[in-house]
mmCIF file of C-alpha atoms in Angstrom:
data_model
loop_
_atom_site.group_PDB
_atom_site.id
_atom_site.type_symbol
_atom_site.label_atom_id
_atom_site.label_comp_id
_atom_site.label_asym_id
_atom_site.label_seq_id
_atom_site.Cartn_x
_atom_site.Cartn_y
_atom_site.Cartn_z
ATOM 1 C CA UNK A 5 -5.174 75.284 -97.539
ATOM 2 C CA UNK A 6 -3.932 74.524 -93.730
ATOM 3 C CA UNK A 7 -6.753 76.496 -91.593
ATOM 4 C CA UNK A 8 -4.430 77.193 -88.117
ATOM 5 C CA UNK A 9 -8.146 77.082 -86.147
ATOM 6 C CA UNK A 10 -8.499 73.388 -87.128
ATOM 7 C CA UNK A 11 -6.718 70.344 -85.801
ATOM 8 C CA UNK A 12 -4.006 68.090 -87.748
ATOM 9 C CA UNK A 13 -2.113 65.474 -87.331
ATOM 10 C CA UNK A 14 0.764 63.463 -89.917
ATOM 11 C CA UNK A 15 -0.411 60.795 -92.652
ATOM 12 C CA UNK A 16 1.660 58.870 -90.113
ATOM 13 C CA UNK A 17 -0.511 59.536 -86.725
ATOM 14 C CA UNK A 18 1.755 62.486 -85.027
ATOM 15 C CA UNK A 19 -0.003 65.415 -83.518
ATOM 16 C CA UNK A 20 1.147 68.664 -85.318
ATOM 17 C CA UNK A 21 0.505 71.817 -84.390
ATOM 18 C CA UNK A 22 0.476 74.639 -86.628
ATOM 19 C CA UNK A 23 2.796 78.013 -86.044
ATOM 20 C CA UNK A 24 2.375 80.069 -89.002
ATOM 21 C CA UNK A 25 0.694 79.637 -92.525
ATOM 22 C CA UNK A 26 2.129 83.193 -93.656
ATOM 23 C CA UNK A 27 6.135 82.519 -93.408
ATOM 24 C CA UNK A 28 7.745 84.452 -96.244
ATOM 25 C CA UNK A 29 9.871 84.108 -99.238
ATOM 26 C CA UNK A 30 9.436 80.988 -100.681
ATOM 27 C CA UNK A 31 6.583 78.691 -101.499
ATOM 28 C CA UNK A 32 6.918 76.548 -98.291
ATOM 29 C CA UNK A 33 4.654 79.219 -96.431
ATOM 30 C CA UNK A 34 3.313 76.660 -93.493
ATOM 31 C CA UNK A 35 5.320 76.056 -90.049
ATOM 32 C CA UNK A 36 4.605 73.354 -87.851
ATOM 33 C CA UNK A 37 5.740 71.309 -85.104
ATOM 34 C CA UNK A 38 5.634 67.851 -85.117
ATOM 35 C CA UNK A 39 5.695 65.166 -82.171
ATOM 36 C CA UNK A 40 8.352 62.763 -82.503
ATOM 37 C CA UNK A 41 7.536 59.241 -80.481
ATOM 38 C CA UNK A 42 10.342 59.912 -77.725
ATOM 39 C CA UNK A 43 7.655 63.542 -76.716
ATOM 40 C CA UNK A 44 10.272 66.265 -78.704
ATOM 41 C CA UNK A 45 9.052 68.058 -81.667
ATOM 42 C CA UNK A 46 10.519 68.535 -85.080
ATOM 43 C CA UNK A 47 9.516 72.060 -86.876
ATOM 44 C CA UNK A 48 9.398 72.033 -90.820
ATOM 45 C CA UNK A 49 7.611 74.255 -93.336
ATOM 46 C CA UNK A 50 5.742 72.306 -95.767
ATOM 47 C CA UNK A 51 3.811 74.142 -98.527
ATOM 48 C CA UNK A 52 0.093 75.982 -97.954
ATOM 49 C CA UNK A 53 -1.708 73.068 -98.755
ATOM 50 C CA UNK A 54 -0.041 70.565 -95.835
ATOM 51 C CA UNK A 55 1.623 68.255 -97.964
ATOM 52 C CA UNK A 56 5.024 67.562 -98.677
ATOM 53 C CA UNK A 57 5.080 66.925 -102.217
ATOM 54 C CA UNK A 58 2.802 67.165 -104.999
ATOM 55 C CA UNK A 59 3.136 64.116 -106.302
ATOM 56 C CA UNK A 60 3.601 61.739 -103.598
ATOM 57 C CA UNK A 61 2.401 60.446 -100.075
ATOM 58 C CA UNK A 62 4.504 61.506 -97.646
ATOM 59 C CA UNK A 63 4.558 60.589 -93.348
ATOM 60 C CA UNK A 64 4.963 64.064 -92.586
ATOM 61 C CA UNK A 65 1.553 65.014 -94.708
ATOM 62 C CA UNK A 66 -1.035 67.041 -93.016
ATOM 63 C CA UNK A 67 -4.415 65.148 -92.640
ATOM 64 C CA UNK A 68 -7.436 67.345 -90.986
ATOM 65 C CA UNK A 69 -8.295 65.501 -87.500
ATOM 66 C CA UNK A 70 -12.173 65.243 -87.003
ATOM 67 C CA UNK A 71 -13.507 66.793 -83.502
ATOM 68 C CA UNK A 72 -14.602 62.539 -82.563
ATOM 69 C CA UNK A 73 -11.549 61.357 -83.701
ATOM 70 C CA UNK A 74 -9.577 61.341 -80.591
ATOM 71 C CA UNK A 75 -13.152 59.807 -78.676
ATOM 72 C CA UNK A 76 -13.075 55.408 -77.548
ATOM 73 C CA UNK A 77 -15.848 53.315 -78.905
ATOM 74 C CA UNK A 78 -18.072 52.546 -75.119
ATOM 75 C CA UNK A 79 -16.432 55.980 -73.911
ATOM 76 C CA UNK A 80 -18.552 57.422 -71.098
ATOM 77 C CA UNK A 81 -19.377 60.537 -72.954
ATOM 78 C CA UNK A 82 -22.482 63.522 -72.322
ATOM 79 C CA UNK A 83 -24.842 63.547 -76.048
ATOM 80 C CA UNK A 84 -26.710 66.318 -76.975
ATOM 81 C CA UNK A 85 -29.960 64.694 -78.070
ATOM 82 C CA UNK A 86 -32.562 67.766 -79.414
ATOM 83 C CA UNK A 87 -35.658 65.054 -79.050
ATOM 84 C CA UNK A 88 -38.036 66.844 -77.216
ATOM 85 C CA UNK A 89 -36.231 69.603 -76.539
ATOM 86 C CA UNK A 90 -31.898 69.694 -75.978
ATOM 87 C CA UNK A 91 -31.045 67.661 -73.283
ATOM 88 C CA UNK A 92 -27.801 66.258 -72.390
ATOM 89 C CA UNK A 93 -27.872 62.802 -71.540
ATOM 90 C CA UNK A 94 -25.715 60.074 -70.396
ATOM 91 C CA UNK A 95 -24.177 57.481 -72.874
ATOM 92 C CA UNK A 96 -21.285 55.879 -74.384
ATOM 93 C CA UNK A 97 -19.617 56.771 -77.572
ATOM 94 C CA UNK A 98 -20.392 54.632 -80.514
ATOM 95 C CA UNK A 99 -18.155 55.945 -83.294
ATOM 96 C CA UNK A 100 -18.968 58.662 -86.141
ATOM 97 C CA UNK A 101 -21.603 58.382 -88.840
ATOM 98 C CA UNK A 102 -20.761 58.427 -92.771
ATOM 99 C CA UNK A 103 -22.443 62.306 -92.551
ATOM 100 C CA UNK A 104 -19.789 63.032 -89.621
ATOM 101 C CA UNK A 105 -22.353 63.401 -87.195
ATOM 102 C CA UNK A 106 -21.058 61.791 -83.433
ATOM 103 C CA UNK A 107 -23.007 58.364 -82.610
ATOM 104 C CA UNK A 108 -24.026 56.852 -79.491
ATOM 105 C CA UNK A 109 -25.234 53.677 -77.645
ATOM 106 C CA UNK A 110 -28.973 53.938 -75.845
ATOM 107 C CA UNK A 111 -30.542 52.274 -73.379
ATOM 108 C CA UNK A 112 -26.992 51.766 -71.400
ATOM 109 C CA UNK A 113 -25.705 49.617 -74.270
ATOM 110 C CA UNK A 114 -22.201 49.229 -74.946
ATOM 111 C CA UNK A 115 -20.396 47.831 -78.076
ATOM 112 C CA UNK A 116 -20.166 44.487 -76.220
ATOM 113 C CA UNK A 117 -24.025 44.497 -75.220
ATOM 114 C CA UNK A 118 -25.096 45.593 -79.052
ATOM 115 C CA UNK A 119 -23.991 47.419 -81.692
ATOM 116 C CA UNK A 120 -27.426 48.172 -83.300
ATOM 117 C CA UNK A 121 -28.969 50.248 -80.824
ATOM 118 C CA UNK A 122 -27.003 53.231 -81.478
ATOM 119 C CA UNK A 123 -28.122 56.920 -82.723
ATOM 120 C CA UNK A 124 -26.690 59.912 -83.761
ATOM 121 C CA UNK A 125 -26.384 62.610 -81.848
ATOM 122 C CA UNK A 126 -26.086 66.506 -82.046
ATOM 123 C CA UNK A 127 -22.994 66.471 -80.067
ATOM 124 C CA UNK A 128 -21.232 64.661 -77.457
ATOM 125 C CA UNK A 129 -18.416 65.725 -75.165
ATOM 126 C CA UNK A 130 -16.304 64.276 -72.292
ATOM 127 C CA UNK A 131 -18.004 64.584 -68.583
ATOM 128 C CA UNK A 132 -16.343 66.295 -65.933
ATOM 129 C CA UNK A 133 -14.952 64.701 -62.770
ATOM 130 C CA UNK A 134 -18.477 66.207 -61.024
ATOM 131 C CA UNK A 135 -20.693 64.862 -64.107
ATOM 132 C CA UNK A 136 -19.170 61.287 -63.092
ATOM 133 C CA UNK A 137 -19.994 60.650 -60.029
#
């Protein structure tokens, strides 16, 4: 089932964001809005479960979107590293480990210095215009 708390996008790429899950009469219960490429959106209902039809992939599909997945591998990011006590700590993004956990570069390594001096992290998020400077 769609959770309206979580983020989506289409099978296709399109950010969707989700209006109702309780729309009655019918079995097509879920609203969304869809962004087309020229910035409009498209709202359809598609069933509770996101996708179109039961027995086929379809582009208008829901597919969960991870919190890293909108991150840049070597993106300046803040990690939450517990060693020693939580800290947050300059680095640069370094993808998403198989156990979903966010990764990141040490040292001041990028993905064009090395891409084996990376660890995962408790978190990571985006600095602020103050953090950057």
């Amino acid at each position: 089932m769609i959770d309206a708390s979580k983020k989506y996008r289409t099978r296709d790429g399109r950010a969707v964001r989700v209006l109702a899950t309780d729309l009655k009469g019918g079995n097509r219960s879920l609203v969304v809005a869809i962004a087309e490429y020229d910035g409009d959106e498209t709202v359809i209902t598609l069933p509770p479960d996101g996708l179109e039809w039961p027995d086929r992939a379809t582009s208008y599909d829901l597919i969960e979107v991870g919190p890293y997945d909108d991150f840049v591998i070597d993106e300046p990011v803040l990690a939450l590293v517990s060693n020693g006590g939580p800290e947050w700590r300059k680095r640069h993004f370094a993808g998403v480990s198989e156990s979903g956990r966010p990764l990141v570069f040490i040292n001041g390594r990028t993905r064009w210095s090395s891409n084996e001096n990376r660890i995962d992290c408790d978190e990571v998020r985006r600095p602020t215009e103050e953090e950057l400077k």
